[in-house]
Tab-separated table of C-alpha atoms in Angstrom:
chain	number	residue	atom	x	y	z
A	25	MET	CA	2.442	75.502	-55.946
A	26	GLY	CA	-12.519	63.250	-47.865
A	27	ASN	CA	-14.830	62.441	-45.121
A	28	ASN	CA	-15.688	58.958	-44.039
A	29	GLY	CA	-18.987	58.057	-42.366
A	30	SER	CA	-19.956	54.887	-40.570
A	31	THR	CA	-23.128	53.440	-39.055
A	32	ARG	CA	-23.614	50.991	-36.231
A	33	GLY	CA	-26.573	48.577	-36.057
A	34	ALA	CA	-28.731	48.125	-32.945
A	35	ARG	CA	-27.641	45.293	-30.646
A	36	LYS	CA	-29.992	42.341	-30.294
A	37	PRO	CA	-31.075	40.944	-26.889
A	38	SER	CA	-28.771	38.158	-25.695
A	39	GLY	CA	-31.566	35.752	-24.584
A	40	LYS	CA	-33.274	33.356	-26.983
A	41	SER	CA	-36.866	34.107	-27.880
A	42	ALA	CA	-39.556	31.556	-28.606
A	43	GLY	CA	-39.248	32.302	-32.295
A	44	SER	CA	-35.489	32.079	-32.489
A	45	ALA	CA	-35.424	28.402	-33.295
A	46	SER	CA	-37.554	29.022	-36.364
A	47	ARG	CA	-35.021	31.409	-37.877
A	48	LYS	CA	-32.969	29.656	-40.547
A	49	LYS	CA	-29.396	30.255	-41.580
A	50	PRO	CA	-28.525	30.534	-45.244
A	51	ALA	CA	-28.265	27.193	-46.963
A	52	ASP	CA	-24.476	27.298	-47.049
A	53	GLY	CA	-24.250	27.775	-43.288
A	54	VAL	CA	-23.023	31.382	-43.467
A	55	SER	CA	-24.785	33.635	-40.956
A	56	ARG	CA	-26.800	36.669	-42.024
A	57	ARG	CA	-24.412	38.863	-39.987
A	58	ALA	CA	-21.442	37.503	-41.886
A	59	LEU	CA	-23.181	38.197	-45.171
A	60	LEU	CA	-23.934	41.776	-44.120
A	61	ILE	CA	-20.369	42.388	-42.966
A	62	GLY	CA	-18.940	40.736	-46.059
A	63	GLY	CA	-21.238	42.724	-48.304
A	64	GLY	CA	-20.159	45.931	-46.619
A	65	ALA	CA	-16.519	45.054	-47.124
A	66	VAL	CA	-17.113	44.348	-50.800
A	67	ALA	CA	-18.944	47.666	-51.192
A	68	ALA	CA	-16.157	49.528	-49.415
A	69	ALA	CA	-13.543	47.819	-51.571
A	70	GLY	CA	-15.522	48.744	-54.667
A	71	THR	CA	-15.721	52.396	-53.589
A	72	ALA	CA	-11.995	52.458	-52.862
A	73	ALA	CA	-11.284	50.984	-56.271
A	74	VAL	CA	-13.395	53.656	-57.986
A	75	LEU	CA	-11.637	56.440	-56.046
A	76	ALA	CA	-8.233	54.969	-56.840
A	77	ARG	CA	-9.117	54.696	-60.520
A	78	ASP	CA	-10.311	58.311	-60.597
A	79	ARG	CA	-7.102	59.460	-58.922
A	80	VAL	CA	-4.949	57.530	-61.379
A	81	LYS	CA	-6.972	58.977	-64.251
A	82	ARG	CA	-6.405	62.510	-62.953
A	83	LEU	CA	-2.721	62.072	-62.167
A	84	TRP	CA	-1.674	59.820	-65.037
A	85	TRP	CA	0.595	62.517	-66.437
A	86	GLN	CA	2.694	62.459	-63.235
A	87	VAL	CA	3.945	58.967	-64.060
A	88	PRO	CA	7.696	59.191	-64.888
A	89	GLY	CA	8.211	59.859	-68.564
A	90	VAL	CA	4.666	61.140	-69.121
A	91	GLU	CA	3.804	64.837	-69.406
A	92	LYS	CA	0.425	66.520	-69.391
A	93	PRO	CA	-0.430	67.757	-72.900
A	94	ARG	CA	0.104	71.492	-73.430
A	95	LYS	CA	-0.548	73.683	-76.433
A	96	PRO	CA	2.261	76.170	-77.138
A	97	GLY	CA	1.060	79.741	-76.724
A	98	GLU	CA	-2.222	78.809	-75.034
A	99	LEU	CA	-3.613	81.606	-72.851
A	100	ASP	CA	-5.610	81.656	-69.653
A	101	TYR	CA	-6.650	85.293	-70.182
A	102	ALA	CA	-7.929	86.400	-73.579
A	103	GLY	CA	-6.648	89.945	-73.167
A	104	ALA	CA	-3.028	88.803	-72.921
A	105	THR	CA	-0.231	88.188	-75.389
A	106	TRP	CA	1.831	85.041	-74.897
A	107	VAL	CA	5.605	85.210	-74.398
A	108	ALA	CA	7.063	82.121	-72.738
A	109	ALA	CA	9.245	82.410	-69.638
A	110	SER	CA	12.294	80.201	-69.244
A	111	GLU	CA	11.380	76.779	-67.875
A	112	ALA	CA	14.005	77.343	-65.180
A	113	ASN	CA	11.798	80.054	-63.673
A	114	TRP	CA	8.670	77.987	-63.032
A	115	ARG	CA	7.576	74.442	-62.192
A	116	ARG	CA	5.130	72.273	-64.111
A	117	ALA	CA	1.970	71.488	-62.163
A	118	ASP	CA	-1.728	70.783	-62.620
A	119	ARG	CA	-3.330	73.449	-60.479
A	120	PRO	CA	-5.853	73.515	-58.904
A	121	ASP	CA	-5.897	69.695	-58.777
A	122	ASP	CA	-2.574	69.410	-56.986
A	123	PHE	CA	-2.476	72.860	-55.298
A	124	PRO	CA	-5.521	75.082	-54.660
A	125	VAL	CA	-5.159	78.555	-56.148
A	126	ASP	CA	-6.342	81.098	-53.564
A	127	ARG	CA	-4.121	84.181	-53.945
A	128	VAL	CA	-3.342	86.886	-56.480
A	129	ILE	CA	0.050	88.436	-55.716
A	130	ILE	CA	0.754	91.987	-56.907
A	131	HIS	CA	4.335	92.935	-57.880
A	132	VAL	CA	6.116	95.931	-59.419
A	133	THR	CA	8.927	95.208	-61.869
A	134	GLN	CA	11.486	97.864	-60.901
A	135	GLY	CA	12.062	98.328	-64.606
A	136	SER	CA	10.356	98.366	-67.982
A	137	LEU	CA	8.021	95.737	-69.359
A	138	ALA	CA	10.668	94.770	-71.922
A	139	SER	CA	13.318	94.306	-69.230
A	140	ALA	CA	10.938	92.156	-67.160
A	141	VAL	CA	10.212	89.942	-70.158
A	142	LYS	CA	13.941	89.614	-70.799
A	143	VAL	CA	14.845	88.544	-67.261
A	144	PHE	CA	11.913	86.113	-67.074
A	145	GLN	CA	13.284	84.467	-70.215
A	146	ASP	CA	16.723	84.178	-68.606
A	147	PRO	CA	17.195	80.769	-66.911
A	148	ALA	CA	19.766	82.260	-64.540
A	149	HIS	CA	17.166	84.635	-63.080
A	150	GLN	CA	15.343	81.816	-61.236
A	151	ALA	CA	12.142	83.862	-60.884
A	152	ALA	CA	9.119	84.976	-62.900
A	153	THR	CA	5.435	85.802	-62.586
A	154	HIS	CA	2.505	84.526	-64.614
A	155	TYR	CA	1.654	87.963	-66.027
A	156	ILE	CA	3.143	91.410	-66.634
A	157	VAL	CA	0.953	94.507	-67.078
A	158	GLY	CA	2.435	97.516	-68.898
A	159	GLN	CA	1.870	101.188	-68.180
A	160	ASP	CA	-0.186	101.322	-71.378
A	161	GLY	CA	-2.410	98.453	-70.177
A	162	ARG	CA	-0.815	95.695	-72.254
A	163	VAL	CA	-0.891	92.257	-70.637
A	164	VAL	CA	1.779	89.631	-71.295
A	165	GLN	CA	1.296	86.067	-70.048
A	166	MET	CA	4.553	84.147	-69.565
A	167	ILE	CA	3.498	81.136	-67.449
A	168	ARG	CA	0.271	79.137	-67.429
A	169	GLU	CA	-1.927	79.474	-64.364
A	170	LEU	CA	-1.737	75.686	-64.169
A	171	ASP	CA	1.911	75.968	-63.241
A	172	VAL	CA	3.881	77.258	-60.256
A	173	ALA	CA	5.838	80.472	-60.860
A	174	TYR	CA	8.908	81.183	-58.744
A	175	GLN	CA	7.607	84.599	-57.733
A	176	ALA	CA	7.089	85.139	-54.019
A	177	GLY	CA	10.100	83.769	-52.126
A	178	ASN	CA	7.747	81.442	-50.261
A	179	ARG	CA	7.043	77.940	-51.551
A	180	SER	CA	3.478	77.730	-50.233
A	181	TYR	CA	2.524	81.111	-51.708
A	182	ASN	CA	4.173	80.170	-55.002
A	183	GLU	CA	2.115	76.997	-55.159
A	184	ARG	CA	-1.141	78.766	-54.299
A	185	GLY	CA	-0.698	82.109	-56.051
A	186	VAL	CA	-1.015	83.731	-59.462
A	187	GLY	CA	1.508	86.562	-59.824
A	188	ILE	CA	1.100	89.843	-61.715
A	189	GLU	CA	4.024	92.204	-62.316
A	190	HIS	CA	3.400	95.887	-63.101
A	191	GLU	CA	5.775	97.978	-65.171
A	192	GLY	CA	7.493	100.703	-63.190
A	193	PHE	CA	9.309	101.608	-59.987
A	194	VAL	CA	7.902	101.558	-56.464
A	195	ASP	CA	9.188	105.070	-55.684
A	196	ARG	CA	7.646	106.679	-58.806
A	197	PRO	CA	3.879	107.122	-58.397
A	198	LYS	CA	3.603	108.437	-61.967
A	199	ASP	CA	4.451	104.917	-63.204
A	200	LEU	CA	1.170	103.569	-61.796
A	201	THR	CA	-1.053	104.735	-64.640
A	202	LYS	CA	-4.826	104.683	-65.053
A	203	ALA	CA	-4.500	102.251	-67.961
A	204	MET	CA	-2.356	99.906	-65.853
A	205	TYR	CA	-4.731	99.920	-62.868
A	206	GLU	CA	-7.790	99.257	-65.022
A	207	SER	CA	-6.156	96.543	-67.121
A	208	SER	CA	-4.686	94.806	-64.080
A	209	ALA	CA	-8.043	94.964	-62.269
A	210	ARG	CA	-9.772	93.224	-65.182
A	211	LEU	CA	-7.059	90.551	-65.171
A	212	THR	CA	-7.313	90.002	-61.409
A	213	ALA	CA	-11.117	89.793	-61.571
A	214	SER	CA	-10.784	87.175	-64.304
A	215	ILE	CA	-8.283	85.121	-62.256
A	216	CYS	CA	-10.544	85.306	-59.191
A	217	ALA	CA	-13.547	84.148	-61.230
A	218	ARG	CA	-11.651	81.195	-62.722
A	219	HIS	CA	-10.383	79.934	-59.389
A	220	GLY	CA	-13.175	81.003	-57.045
A	221	ILE	CA	-10.906	83.448	-55.191
A	222	PRO	CA	-12.719	85.983	-52.968
A	223	VAL	CA	-12.265	89.577	-54.095
A	224	ASP	CA	-10.801	90.956	-50.870
A	225	ARG	CA	-7.472	92.036	-49.379
A	226	GLU	CA	-6.923	88.710	-47.696
A	227	HIS	CA	-6.703	86.988	-51.075
A	228	ILE	CA	-5.390	89.827	-53.280
A	229	ILE	CA	-2.092	90.816	-51.701
A	230	GLY	CA	1.161	92.611	-52.343
A	231	HIS	CA	4.511	90.848	-52.612
A	232	VAL	CA	5.534	92.673	-49.438
A	233	GLU	CA	2.793	90.794	-47.551
A	234	VAL	CA	4.163	87.341	-48.334
A	235	PRO	CA	5.693	85.802	-45.188
A	236	GLY	CA	9.484	85.653	-45.295
A	237	THR	CA	9.935	87.942	-48.291
A	238	ASP	CA	12.518	90.735	-48.420
A	239	HIS	CA	10.635	92.660	-51.151
A	240	THR	CA	8.686	95.896	-50.641
A	241	ASP	CA	6.573	95.960	-53.810
A	242	PRO	CA	4.076	97.102	-54.880
A	243	GLY	CA	5.264	99.927	-52.637
A	244	PRO	CA	3.708	102.828	-50.719
A	245	HIS	CA	2.250	104.518	-53.808
A	246	TRP	CA	0.117	101.535	-54.840
A	247	ASP	CA	-3.480	102.669	-54.255
A	248	TRP	CA	-5.144	99.593	-52.775
A	249	ASP	CA	-8.542	101.241	-52.257
A	250	ARG	CA	-8.663	102.355	-55.870
A	251	TYR	CA	-7.425	99.013	-57.136
A	252	MET	CA	-9.850	96.885	-55.124
A	253	GLU	CA	-12.777	99.038	-56.236
A	254	LEU	CA	-11.729	98.516	-59.858
A	255	VAL	CA	-11.410	94.752	-59.312
A	256	ARG	CA	-14.879	94.577	-57.718
A	257	ARG	CA	-16.317	96.591	-60.592
A	258	ALA	CA	-14.637	94.338	-63.167
A	259	ALA	CA	-15.847	91.235	-61.331
A	260	THR	CA	-19.465	92.213	-62.024
A	261	ALA	CA	-18.842	92.872	-65.729
A	262	PRO	CA	-18.523	90.265	-68.498
A	263	THR	CA	-14.988	88.844	-68.635
A	264	PRO	CA	-13.074	87.753	-71.764
A	265	THR	CA	-13.035	84.058	-72.549
A	266	PRO	CA	-9.673	82.312	-73.010
A	267	THR	CA	-8.420	81.761	-76.544
A	268	PRO	CA	-5.389	79.670	-77.510
A	269	SER	CA	-4.715	81.587	-80.704
A	270	ALA	CA	-3.223	84.869	-79.475
A	271	LYS	CA	0.569	84.809	-79.538
A	272	ALA	CA	3.526	87.137	-79.707
A	273	SER	CA	7.095	86.673	-80.726
A	274	GLY	CA	9.823	87.038	-78.161
């Protein structure tokens, strides 16, 4: 995954005053009213031209045959390691210019971190999230936050959300480790800071809460109170700055 204002001038009396004959029209015979209206039209046209030029400048890469420049392995979160997902599992975008980012969506992998990486690299899988967090706290980024991950089973939520998978199974509370919670909370706080997302349960949600989904993750053992407290705590602490240099093979 403007406002227009107008003004209206006061109406003049319809009768002629004693001084009306002394008022002169412009030398070329064009009335003052016509000049004012014409000037307004020129100004409006100029404003429209500037807006159009700015839009073209911002969206130039959407012209057929032109792609927005990307640096291979570039990260949005400095604490992550880059492993690219298959291009079949996400869609190129320029968020938040084309879609506002206003959700973090929490998932559980139903498997290991390695198996999640493997399926997200498989073009036949047709799904992936932006990040995976391991039980040991490792963070893997597989899709840029600029782009739309096929993660939620809902197009609008895909376009507006950043997805985080967590290594483990929904029916095994032992999989939800302290290291995972703390690492994921720092990641979520960083995403919220970058995109101006409120740190609350309306904007940080589970996959199960996405309209139309048939998934149940992160499951009944996910401790939302604990997690949100960790996110709020991380949001008040210094966050890592992005670096394009960190990479991983795979």
